[in-house]
């Protein structure tokens, strides 16, 4: 007979004699106790689904009683070791409720009244006034990037177009890439981090600045692919970030500041209105 089945027999016997055992304490239906707190048979009845085998019922009942006892023991320990102020749950609940209600109202206020239109001029002005806050923490690059299967047709011709500075050849390599490239990055006005490029192309990463200084057109062959990279421009860490690189960040900063200003304006208006209506006063 396994442990769980023995537990079920003991539990059943316990319920039968429970009336006598707990008669004096008026907990005749109890199946477990922690201190002065009792777990009743009705609580177990709610979790025991009809039709379960004896062993499954014993498993469920045992786990429930075990977890119930552990939680109550931890709670008793907490009650003994926390100060009255720390155990002031009503105050904590009220503070949480107030914070939640305020947060919901602020979200509603922002959704209804926040001006989310931000112009390029506003972003540029913020950048110029706060440029010292946008120092690069990594090397960044503007590139053209292509990845081909080594068996791509006329790859030698693409290589000629890639090394050419003629505008007509740029259009030809773009068309070729759209047809044959496994990957390509043609948005040459976008800045990306050097490590983002390394994650796609097997470039050296140990001396980035030296590599960027000495290379403009890069061709790399490995067993599975041929890579072409044209480094159009780069900036090294500790220099100021270009505006284009931090454009989304500045937009979020401006939007966040508008949210704070809107909330502060609401608070000030409520404060002033309350004073005018004599709804608020400070006693000396």
PDB file of C-alpha atoms in Angstrom:
ATOM      1  CA  UNK A   1       0.000   0.000   0.000  1.00  0.00           C
ATOM      2  CA  UNK A   2       1.657   3.284  -1.069  1.00  0.00           C
ATOM      3  CA  UNK A   3       1.947   6.471   0.993  1.00  0.00           C
ATOM      4  CA  UNK A   4      -0.846   8.385  -0.723  1.00  0.00           C
ATOM      5  CA  UNK A   5      -3.330   5.551  -0.349  1.00  0.00           C
ATOM      6  CA  UNK A   6      -2.464   5.223   3.355  1.00  0.00           C
ATOM      7  CA  UNK A   7      -2.956   8.992   3.621  1.00  0.00           C
ATOM      8  CA  UNK A   8      -6.459   8.681   2.153  1.00  0.00           C
ATOM      9  CA  UNK A   9      -7.376   5.959   4.658  1.00  0.00           C
ATOM     10  CA  UNK A  10      -6.038   8.070   7.532  1.00  0.00           C
ATOM     11  CA  UNK A  11      -7.878  11.112   6.204  1.00  0.00           C
ATOM     12  CA  UNK A  12     -11.145   9.182   5.942  1.00  0.00           C
ATOM     13  CA  UNK A  13     -10.741   7.811   9.442  1.00  0.00           C
ATOM     14  CA  UNK A  14      -9.915  11.275  10.688  1.00  0.00           C
ATOM     15  CA  UNK A  15     -13.132  12.673   9.227  1.00  0.00           C
ATOM     16  CA  UNK A  16     -15.157   9.892  10.843  1.00  0.00           C
ATOM     17  CA  UNK A  17     -13.760  10.542  14.325  1.00  0.00           C
ATOM     18  CA  UNK A  18     -13.388  14.282  13.782  1.00  0.00           C
ATOM     19  CA  UNK A  19     -16.617  15.066  15.551  1.00  0.00           C
ATOM     20  CA  UNK A  20     -15.335  13.563  18.828  1.00  0.00           C
ATOM     21  CA  UNK A  21     -11.805  14.991  18.410  1.00  0.00           C
ATOM     22  CA  UNK A  22     -12.901  18.605  17.896  1.00  0.00           C
ATOM     23  CA  UNK A  23     -16.180  18.580  19.759  1.00  0.00           C
ATOM     24  CA  UNK A  24     -14.913  20.809  22.531  1.00  0.00           C
ATOM     25  CA  UNK A  25     -13.459  23.365  20.135  1.00  0.00           C
ATOM     26  CA  UNK A  26     -16.512  23.379  17.837  1.00  0.00           C
ATOM     27  CA  UNK A  27     -14.342  22.370  14.844  1.00  0.00           C
ATOM     28  CA  UNK A  28     -15.724  18.894  14.304  1.00  0.00           C
ATOM     29  CA  UNK A  29     -15.365  19.192  10.535  1.00  0.00           C
ATOM     30  CA  UNK A  30     -11.673  20.222  10.651  1.00  0.00           C
ATOM     31  CA  UNK A  31      -9.041  18.194   8.774  1.00  0.00           C
ATOM     32  CA  UNK A  32      -5.980  20.273   9.734  1.00  0.00           C
ATOM     33  CA  UNK A  33      -4.939  22.992  12.155  1.00  0.00           C
ATOM     34  CA  UNK A  34      -2.232  25.655  12.282  1.00  0.00           C
ATOM     35  CA  UNK A  35      -2.317  27.472  15.613  1.00  0.00           C
ATOM     36  CA  UNK A  36      -5.896  28.547  16.147  1.00  0.00           C
ATOM     37  CA  UNK A  37      -6.831  28.319  12.456  1.00  0.00           C
ATOM     38  CA  UNK A  38      -8.577  25.233  11.071  1.00  0.00           C
ATOM     39  CA  UNK A  39      -8.978  23.784   7.594  1.00  0.00           C
ATOM     40  CA  UNK A  40     -12.455  22.276   7.224  1.00  0.00           C
ATOM     41  CA  UNK A  41     -13.683  19.266   5.322  1.00  0.00           C
ATOM     42  CA  UNK A  42     -15.935  21.516   3.234  1.00  0.00           C
ATOM     43  CA  UNK A  43     -12.820  23.222   1.867  1.00  0.00           C
ATOM     44  CA  UNK A  44     -11.538  19.869   0.618  1.00  0.00           C
ATOM     45  CA  UNK A  45     -14.923  18.890  -0.791  1.00  0.00           C
ATOM     46  CA  UNK A  46     -14.756  21.925  -3.082  1.00  0.00           C
ATOM     47  CA  UNK A  47     -11.532  20.740  -4.742  1.00  0.00           C
ATOM     48  CA  UNK A  48     -12.241  17.001  -4.906  1.00  0.00           C
ATOM     49  CA  UNK A  49     -13.984  16.279  -8.192  1.00  0.00           C
ATOM     50  CA  UNK A  50     -16.496  13.385  -8.135  1.00  0.00           C
ATOM     51  CA  UNK A  51     -15.320  10.281  -9.945  1.00  0.00           C
ATOM     52  CA  UNK A  52     -11.643  10.550  -9.013  1.00  0.00           C
ATOM     53  CA  UNK A  53      -9.844   7.422  -7.938  1.00  0.00           C
ATOM     54  CA  UNK A  54      -8.964   6.985  -4.285  1.00  0.00           C
ATOM     55  CA  UNK A  55      -5.292   7.568  -5.023  1.00  0.00           C
ATOM     56  CA  UNK A  56      -5.931  10.741  -7.071  1.00  0.00           C
ATOM     57  CA  UNK A  57      -8.205  12.105  -4.339  1.00  0.00           C
ATOM     58  CA  UNK A  58      -5.525  11.412  -1.755  1.00  0.00           C
ATOM     59  CA  UNK A  59      -2.897  13.199  -3.864  1.00  0.00           C
ATOM     60  CA  UNK A  60      -5.047  16.282  -4.330  1.00  0.00           C
ATOM     61  CA  UNK A  61      -6.101  16.381  -0.664  1.00  0.00           C
ATOM     62  CA  UNK A  62      -2.527  15.933   0.579  1.00  0.00           C
ATOM     63  CA  UNK A  63      -1.146  18.693  -1.675  1.00  0.00           C
ATOM     64  CA  UNK A  64      -3.927  21.084  -0.699  1.00  0.00           C
ATOM     65  CA  UNK A  65      -3.448  20.521   3.039  1.00  0.00           C
ATOM     66  CA  UNK A  66       0.334  20.726   2.692  1.00  0.00           C
ATOM     67  CA  UNK A  67       0.195  24.054   0.799  1.00  0.00           C
ATOM     68  CA  UNK A  68      -2.459  25.443   3.134  1.00  0.00           C
ATOM     69  CA  UNK A  69      -0.321  24.661   6.187  1.00  0.00           C
ATOM     70  CA  UNK A  70       2.842  26.148   4.650  1.00  0.00           C
ATOM     71  CA  UNK A  71       1.091  29.420   3.769  1.00  0.00           C
ATOM     72  CA  UNK A  72      -0.436  29.738   7.247  1.00  0.00           C
ATOM     73  CA  UNK A  73       2.885  29.008   8.956  1.00  0.00           C
ATOM     74  CA  UNK A  74       4.646  31.678   6.910  1.00  0.00           C
ATOM     75  CA  UNK A  75       1.825  34.119   7.708  1.00  0.00           C
ATOM     76  CA  UNK A  76       2.123  33.390  11.449  1.00  0.00           C
ATOM     77  CA  UNK A  77       5.881  33.948  11.269  1.00  0.00           C
ATOM     78  CA  UNK A  78       5.338  37.220   9.433  1.00  0.00           C
ATOM     79  CA  UNK A  79       2.804  38.369  12.041  1.00  0.00           C
ATOM     80  CA  UNK A  80       5.374  37.767  14.794  1.00  0.00           C
ATOM     81  CA  UNK A  81       8.266  39.475  13.029  1.00  0.00           C
ATOM     82  CA  UNK A  82       6.630  42.549  11.489  1.00  0.00           C
ATOM     83  CA  UNK A  83       5.900  45.739  13.373  1.00  0.00           C
ATOM     84  CA  UNK A  84       2.360  47.033  13.665  1.00  0.00           C
ATOM     85  CA  UNK A  85       3.157  49.713  11.110  1.00  0.00           C
ATOM     86  CA  UNK A  86       4.552  47.124   8.694  1.00  0.00           C
ATOM     87  CA  UNK A  87       1.424  45.018   9.160  1.00  0.00           C
ATOM     88  CA  UNK A  88      -0.903  47.938   8.477  1.00  0.00           C
ATOM     89  CA  UNK A  89      -2.337  46.254   5.400  1.00  0.00           C
ATOM     90  CA  UNK A  90      -5.355  48.546   5.207  1.00  0.00           C
ATOM     91  CA  UNK A  91      -3.068  51.550   4.841  1.00  0.00           C
ATOM     92  CA  UNK A  92      -0.976  49.791   2.174  1.00  0.00           C
ATOM     93  CA  UNK A  93      -4.080  48.732   0.283  1.00  0.00           C
ATOM     94  CA  UNK A  94      -5.439  52.288   0.418  1.00  0.00           C
ATOM     95  CA  UNK A  95      -2.137  53.725  -0.803  1.00  0.00           C
ATOM     96  CA  UNK A  96      -2.066  51.214  -3.665  1.00  0.00           C
ATOM     97  CA  UNK A  97      -5.682  51.999  -4.564  1.00  0.00           C
ATOM     98  CA  UNK A  98      -4.999  55.738  -4.567  1.00  0.00           C
ATOM     99  CA  UNK A  99      -1.930  55.263  -6.743  1.00  0.00           C
ATOM    100  CA  UNK A 100      -3.862  53.046  -9.155  1.00  0.00           C
ATOM    101  CA  UNK A 101      -6.833  55.434  -9.433  1.00  0.00           C
ATOM    102  CA  UNK A 102      -4.488  58.386  -9.985  1.00  0.00           C
ATOM    103  CA  UNK A 103      -2.577  56.452 -12.656  1.00  0.00           C
ATOM    104  CA  UNK A 104      -5.802  55.531 -14.476  1.00  0.00           C
ATOM    105  CA  UNK A 105      -6.965  59.145 -14.432  1.00  0.00           C
ATOM    106  CA  UNK A 106      -3.604  60.383 -15.719  1.00  0.00           C
ATOM    107  CA  UNK A 107      -3.763  57.887 -18.601  1.00  0.00           C
ATOM    108  CA  UNK A 108      -7.275  59.086 -19.442  1.00  0.00           C
ATOM    109  CA  UNK A 109      -6.121  62.703 -19.298  1.00  0.00           C
ATOM    110  CA  UNK A 110      -3.137  61.984 -21.543  1.00  0.00           C
ATOM    111  CA  UNK A 111      -5.261  60.054 -24.043  1.00  0.00           C
ATOM    112  CA  UNK A 112      -7.728  62.963 -24.337  1.00  0.00           C
ATOM    113  CA  UNK A 113      -5.529  66.036 -24.205  1.00  0.00           C
ATOM    114  CA  UNK A 114      -1.889  65.224 -24.996  1.00  0.00           C
ATOM    115  CA  UNK A 115      -0.528  66.914 -28.116  1.00  0.00           C
ATOM    116  CA  UNK A 116       1.423  64.132 -29.855  1.00  0.00           C
ATOM    117  CA  UNK A 117       2.370  66.136 -32.952  1.00  0.00           C
ATOM    118  CA  UNK A 118       6.132  66.719 -32.915  1.00  0.00           C
ATOM    119  CA  UNK A 119       7.805  68.476 -35.831  1.00  0.00           C
ATOM    120  CA  UNK A 120      11.293  67.942 -37.193  1.00  0.00           C
ATOM    121  CA  UNK A 121      12.154  71.514 -36.202  1.00  0.00           C
ATOM    122  CA  UNK A 122      11.220  70.816 -32.592  1.00  0.00           C
ATOM    123  CA  UNK A 123      13.359  67.688 -32.546  1.00  0.00           C
ATOM    124  CA  UNK A 124      16.297  69.498 -34.154  1.00  0.00           C
ATOM    125  CA  UNK A 125      16.010  72.391 -31.698  1.00  0.00           C
ATOM    126  CA  UNK A 126      16.024  70.004 -28.743  1.00  0.00           C
ATOM    127  CA  UNK A 127      19.058  68.217 -30.186  1.00  0.00           C
ATOM    128  CA  UNK A 128      21.015  71.452 -30.619  1.00  0.00           C
ATOM    129  CA  UNK A 129      20.148  72.627 -27.115  1.00  0.00           C
ATOM    130  CA  UNK A 130      21.066  69.299 -25.497  1.00  0.00           C
ATOM    131  CA  UNK A 131      23.768  67.890 -27.744  1.00  0.00           C
ATOM    132  CA  UNK A 132      26.041  67.217 -24.771  1.00  0.00           C
ATOM    133  CA  UNK A 133      23.531  64.602 -23.566  1.00  0.00           C
ATOM    134  CA  UNK A 134      23.843  62.544 -26.739  1.00  0.00           C
ATOM    135  CA  UNK A 135      27.377  61.250 -26.559  1.00  0.00           C
ATOM    136  CA  UNK A 136      27.934  57.991 -28.399  1.00  0.00           C
ATOM    137  CA  UNK A 137      28.551  54.904 -26.269  1.00  0.00           C
ATOM    138  CA  UNK A 138      29.488  52.757 -29.285  1.00  0.00           C
ATOM    139  CA  UNK A 139      30.763  53.030 -32.850  1.00  0.00           C
ATOM    140  CA  UNK A 140      28.095  53.574 -35.492  1.00  0.00           C
ATOM    141  CA  UNK A 141      28.094  53.394 -39.300  1.00  0.00           C
ATOM    142  CA  UNK A 142      26.114  54.210 -42.418  1.00  0.00           C
ATOM    143  CA  UNK A 143      26.502  51.415 -44.938  1.00  0.00           C
ATOM    144  CA  UNK A 144      25.326  49.664 -48.043  1.00  0.00           C
ATOM    145  CA  UNK A 145      25.294  45.936 -47.374  1.00  0.00           C
ATOM    146  CA  UNK A 146      24.659  42.882 -49.564  1.00  0.00           C
ATOM    147  CA  UNK A 147      24.773  39.129 -48.950  1.00  0.00           C
ATOM    148  CA  UNK A 148      24.697  36.623 -51.846  1.00  0.00           C
ATOM    149  CA  UNK A 149      24.885  32.918 -52.379  1.00  0.00           C
ATOM    150  CA  UNK A 150      28.298  32.225 -53.992  1.00  0.00           C
ATOM    151  CA  UNK A 151      26.484  30.587 -56.937  1.00  0.00           C
ATOM    152  CA  UNK A 152      24.457  33.710 -57.781  1.00  0.00           C
ATOM    153  CA  UNK A 153      24.616  34.441 -61.534  1.00  0.00           C
ATOM    154  CA  UNK A 154      26.905  37.227 -62.841  1.00  0.00           C
ATOM    155  CA  UNK A 155      28.314  37.909 -59.375  1.00  0.00           C
ATOM    156  CA  UNK A 156      31.533  39.199 -60.953  1.00  0.00           C
ATOM    157  CA  UNK A 157      29.490  41.841 -62.793  1.00  0.00           C
ATOM    158  CA  UNK A 158      27.861  42.884 -59.514  1.00  0.00           C
ATOM    159  CA  UNK A 159      31.344  43.269 -58.032  1.00  0.00           C
ATOM    160  CA  UNK A 160      32.209  45.766 -60.787  1.00  0.00           C
ATOM    161  CA  UNK A 161      29.033  47.725 -60.157  1.00  0.00           C
ATOM    162  CA  UNK A 162      29.721  47.646 -56.423  1.00  0.00           C
ATOM    163  CA  UNK A 163      33.181  49.205 -56.865  1.00  0.00           C
ATOM    164  CA  UNK A 164      31.945  51.784 -59.362  1.00  0.00           C
ATOM    165  CA  UNK A 165      31.101  55.296 -58.264  1.00  0.00           C
ATOM    166  CA  UNK A 166      28.741  55.940 -61.145  1.00  0.00           C
ATOM    167  CA  UNK A 167      25.104  56.598 -60.309  1.00  0.00           C
ATOM    168  CA  UNK A 168      23.964  54.348 -63.169  1.00  0.00           C
ATOM    169  CA  UNK A 169      25.942  51.437 -61.685  1.00  0.00           C
ATOM    170  CA  UNK A 170      24.385  52.061 -58.285  1.00  0.00           C
ATOM    171  CA  UNK A 171      20.966  51.589 -59.840  1.00  0.00           C
ATOM    172  CA  UNK A 172      22.170  48.348 -61.500  1.00  0.00           C
ATOM    173  CA  UNK A 173      23.494  46.861 -58.234  1.00  0.00           C
ATOM    174  CA  UNK A 174      20.264  47.812 -56.485  1.00  0.00           C
ATOM    175  CA  UNK A 175      18.226  46.006 -59.141  1.00  0.00           C
ATOM    176  CA  UNK A 176      20.545  42.991 -58.986  1.00  0.00           C
ATOM    177  CA  UNK A 177      20.274  42.870 -55.178  1.00  0.00           C
ATOM    178  CA  UNK A 178      16.488  42.962 -55.297  1.00  0.00           C
ATOM    179  CA  UNK A 179      16.580  39.899 -57.568  1.00  0.00           C
ATOM    180  CA  UNK A 180      19.357  37.816 -56.036  1.00  0.00           C
ATOM    181  CA  UNK A 181      20.493  39.032 -52.599  1.00  0.00           C
ATOM    182  CA  UNK A 182      19.785  36.804 -49.600  1.00  0.00           C
ATOM    183  CA  UNK A 183      20.004  39.982 -47.502  1.00  0.00           C
ATOM    184  CA  UNK A 184      20.569  43.617 -48.305  1.00  0.00           C
ATOM    185  CA  UNK A 185      20.509  47.000 -46.622  1.00  0.00           C
ATOM    186  CA  UNK A 186      20.069  49.892 -49.030  1.00  0.00           C
ATOM    187  CA  UNK A 187      18.794  52.601 -46.696  1.00  0.00           C
ATOM    188  CA  UNK A 188      22.134  54.377 -46.668  1.00  0.00           C
ATOM    189  CA  UNK A 189      20.821  57.363 -44.677  1.00  0.00           C
ATOM    190  CA  UNK A 190      20.239  55.200 -41.591  1.00  0.00           C
ATOM    191  CA  UNK A 191      22.843  54.868 -38.852  1.00  0.00           C
ATOM    192  CA  UNK A 192      23.341  51.476 -37.203  1.00  0.00           C
ATOM    193  CA  UNK A 193      25.739  50.298 -34.532  1.00  0.00           C
ATOM    194  CA  UNK A 194      28.909  48.576 -35.679  1.00  0.00           C
ATOM    195  CA  UNK A 195      28.006  45.512 -33.599  1.00  0.00           C
ATOM    196  CA  UNK A 196      24.641  45.275 -35.358  1.00  0.00           C
ATOM    197  CA  UNK A 197      26.574  45.043 -38.613  1.00  0.00           C
ATOM    198  CA  UNK A 198      28.953  42.452 -37.134  1.00  0.00           C
ATOM    199  CA  UNK A 199      25.954  40.328 -36.141  1.00  0.00           C
ATOM    200  CA  UNK A 200      25.173  39.990 -39.870  1.00  0.00           C
ATOM    201  CA  UNK A 201      28.612  40.113 -41.465  1.00  0.00           C
ATOM    202  CA  UNK A 202      31.819  38.343 -40.301  1.00  0.00           C
ATOM    203  CA  UNK A 203      33.768  41.559 -39.710  1.00  0.00           C
ATOM    204  CA  UNK A 204      36.510  41.958 -37.133  1.00  0.00           C
ATOM    205  CA  UNK A 205      35.264  43.391 -33.845  1.00  0.00           C
ATOM    206  CA  UNK A 206      38.416  43.679 -31.727  1.00  0.00           C
ATOM    207  CA  UNK A 207      39.733  46.967 -33.207  1.00  0.00           C
ATOM    208  CA  UNK A 208      36.697  48.624 -34.676  1.00  0.00           C
ATOM    209  CA  UNK A 209      38.078  52.132 -35.026  1.00  0.00           C
ATOM    210  CA  UNK A 210      41.153  50.973 -36.932  1.00  0.00           C
ATOM    211  CA  UNK A 211      39.037  48.832 -39.228  1.00  0.00           C
ATOM    212  CA  UNK A 212      36.663  51.701 -39.974  1.00  0.00           C
ATOM    213  CA  UNK A 213      39.539  54.083 -40.592  1.00  0.00           C
ATOM    214  CA  UNK A 214      41.265  51.779 -43.107  1.00  0.00           C
ATOM    215  CA  UNK A 215      38.332  50.320 -45.043  1.00  0.00           C
ATOM    216  CA  UNK A 216      35.617  51.702 -47.263  1.00  0.00           C
ATOM    217  CA  UNK A 217      34.733  48.873 -49.661  1.00  0.00           C
ATOM    218  CA  UNK A 218      34.777  45.421 -48.070  1.00  0.00           C
ATOM    219  CA  UNK A 219      34.254  42.039 -49.733  1.00  0.00           C
ATOM    220  CA  UNK A 220      34.202  38.893 -47.596  1.00  0.00           C
ATOM    221  CA  UNK A 221      33.836  35.297 -48.729  1.00  0.00           C
ATOM    222  CA  UNK A 222      33.083  32.347 -46.512  1.00  0.00           C
ATOM    223  CA  UNK A 223      31.837  28.831 -47.210  1.00  0.00           C
ATOM    224  CA  UNK A 224      28.201  29.838 -47.411  1.00  0.00           C
ATOM    225  CA  UNK A 225      28.008  33.444 -48.617  1.00  0.00           C
ATOM    226  CA  UNK A 226      29.656  36.447 -50.255  1.00  0.00           C
ATOM    227  CA  UNK A 227      29.316  39.801 -48.485  1.00  0.00           C
ATOM    228  CA  UNK A 228      29.728  43.284 -49.931  1.00  0.00           C
ATOM    229  CA  UNK A 229      29.857  46.265 -47.556  1.00  0.00           C
ATOM    230  CA  UNK A 230      30.391  49.910 -48.451  1.00  0.00           C
ATOM    231  CA  UNK A 231      31.110  52.041 -45.395  1.00  0.00           C
ATOM    232  CA  UNK A 232      29.685  55.445 -46.283  1.00  0.00           C
ATOM    233  CA  UNK A 233      30.347  57.178 -42.983  1.00  0.00           C
ATOM    234  CA  UNK A 234      31.215  56.301 -39.416  1.00  0.00           C
ATOM    235  CA  UNK A 235      31.379  57.904 -35.998  1.00  0.00           C
ATOM    236  CA  UNK A 236      33.292  56.531 -33.053  1.00  0.00           C
ATOM    237  CA  UNK A 237      32.252  56.390 -29.419  1.00  0.00           C
ATOM    238  CA  UNK A 238      32.615  59.486 -27.222  1.00  0.00           C
ATOM    239  CA  UNK A 239      31.660  61.720 -30.153  1.00  0.00           C
ATOM    240  CA  UNK A 240      28.246  63.359 -30.383  1.00  0.00           C
ATOM    241  CA  UNK A 241      25.547  61.197 -31.909  1.00  0.00           C
ATOM    242  CA  UNK A 242      24.256  62.404 -35.276  1.00  0.00           C
ATOM    243  CA  UNK A 243      20.734  63.760 -35.134  1.00  0.00           C
ATOM    244  CA  UNK A 244      19.369  60.946 -37.317  1.00  0.00           C
ATOM    245  CA  UNK A 245      20.644  58.315 -34.863  1.00  0.00           C
ATOM    246  CA  UNK A 246      18.907  59.820 -31.825  1.00  0.00           C
ATOM    247  CA  UNK A 247      15.840  61.163 -33.658  1.00  0.00           C
ATOM    248  CA  UNK A 248      13.400  58.555 -32.229  1.00  0.00           C
ATOM    249  CA  UNK A 249      14.889  58.968 -28.743  1.00  0.00           C
ATOM    250  CA  UNK A 250      14.424  62.743 -28.787  1.00  0.00           C
ATOM    251  CA  UNK A 251      10.866  62.337 -30.017  1.00  0.00           C
ATOM    252  CA  UNK A 252      10.099  60.100 -27.029  1.00  0.00           C
ATOM    253  CA  UNK A 253      11.811  62.537 -24.644  1.00  0.00           C
ATOM    254  CA  UNK A 254       9.707  65.447 -25.894  1.00  0.00           C
ATOM    255  CA  UNK A 255       6.533  63.366 -25.663  1.00  0.00           C
ATOM    256  CA  UNK A 256       7.375  62.260 -22.124  1.00  0.00           C
ATOM    257  CA  UNK A 257       8.041  65.847 -21.050  1.00  0.00           C
ATOM    258  CA  UNK A 258       4.691  66.914 -22.481  1.00  0.00           C
ATOM    259  CA  UNK A 259       2.998  64.206 -20.408  1.00  0.00           C
ATOM    260  CA  UNK A 260       4.687  65.476 -17.249  1.00  0.00           C
ATOM    261  CA  UNK A 261       3.758  69.074 -18.079  1.00  0.00           C
ATOM    262  CA  UNK A 262       0.124  68.107 -18.742  1.00  0.00           C
ATOM    263  CA  UNK A 263      -0.139  66.295 -15.400  1.00  0.00           C
ATOM    264  CA  UNK A 264       1.513  69.181 -13.546  1.00  0.00           C
ATOM    265  CA  UNK A 265      -0.824  71.667 -15.217  1.00  0.00           C
ATOM    266  CA  UNK A 266      -3.819  69.562 -14.150  1.00  0.00           C
ATOM    267  CA  UNK A 267      -2.569  69.448 -10.540  1.00  0.00           C
ATOM    268  CA  UNK A 268      -1.958  73.201 -10.447  1.00  0.00           C
ATOM    269  CA  UNK A 269      -5.385  73.945 -11.894  1.00  0.00           C
ATOM    270  CA  UNK A 270      -7.117  71.681  -9.350  1.00  0.00           C
ATOM    271  CA  UNK A 271      -5.151  73.299  -6.523  1.00  0.00           C
ATOM    272  CA  UNK A 272      -6.031  76.830  -7.613  1.00  0.00           C
ATOM    273  CA  UNK A 273      -9.701  75.985  -8.179  1.00  0.00           C
ATOM    274  CA  UNK A 274      -9.936  74.360  -4.746  1.00  0.00           C
ATOM    275  CA  UNK A 275      -8.515  77.490  -3.118  1.00  0.00           C
ATOM    276  CA  UNK A 276     -10.951  79.774  -4.976  1.00  0.00           C
ATOM    277  CA  UNK A 277     -13.893  77.627  -3.886  1.00  0.00           C
ATOM    278  CA  UNK A 278     -12.589  77.392  -0.340  1.00  0.00           C
ATOM    279  CA  UNK A 279     -12.371  73.606  -0.661  1.00  0.00           C
ATOM    280  CA  UNK A 280      -8.783  73.614   0.524  1.00  0.00           C
ATOM    281  CA  UNK A 281      -6.988  75.451   3.296  1.00  0.00           C
ATOM    282  CA  UNK A 282      -3.956  75.029   5.507  1.00  0.00           C
ATOM    283  CA  UNK A 283      -4.340  75.586   9.254  1.00  0.00           C
ATOM    284  CA  UNK A 284      -1.501  77.354  11.030  1.00  0.00           C
TER     285      UNK A 284
END
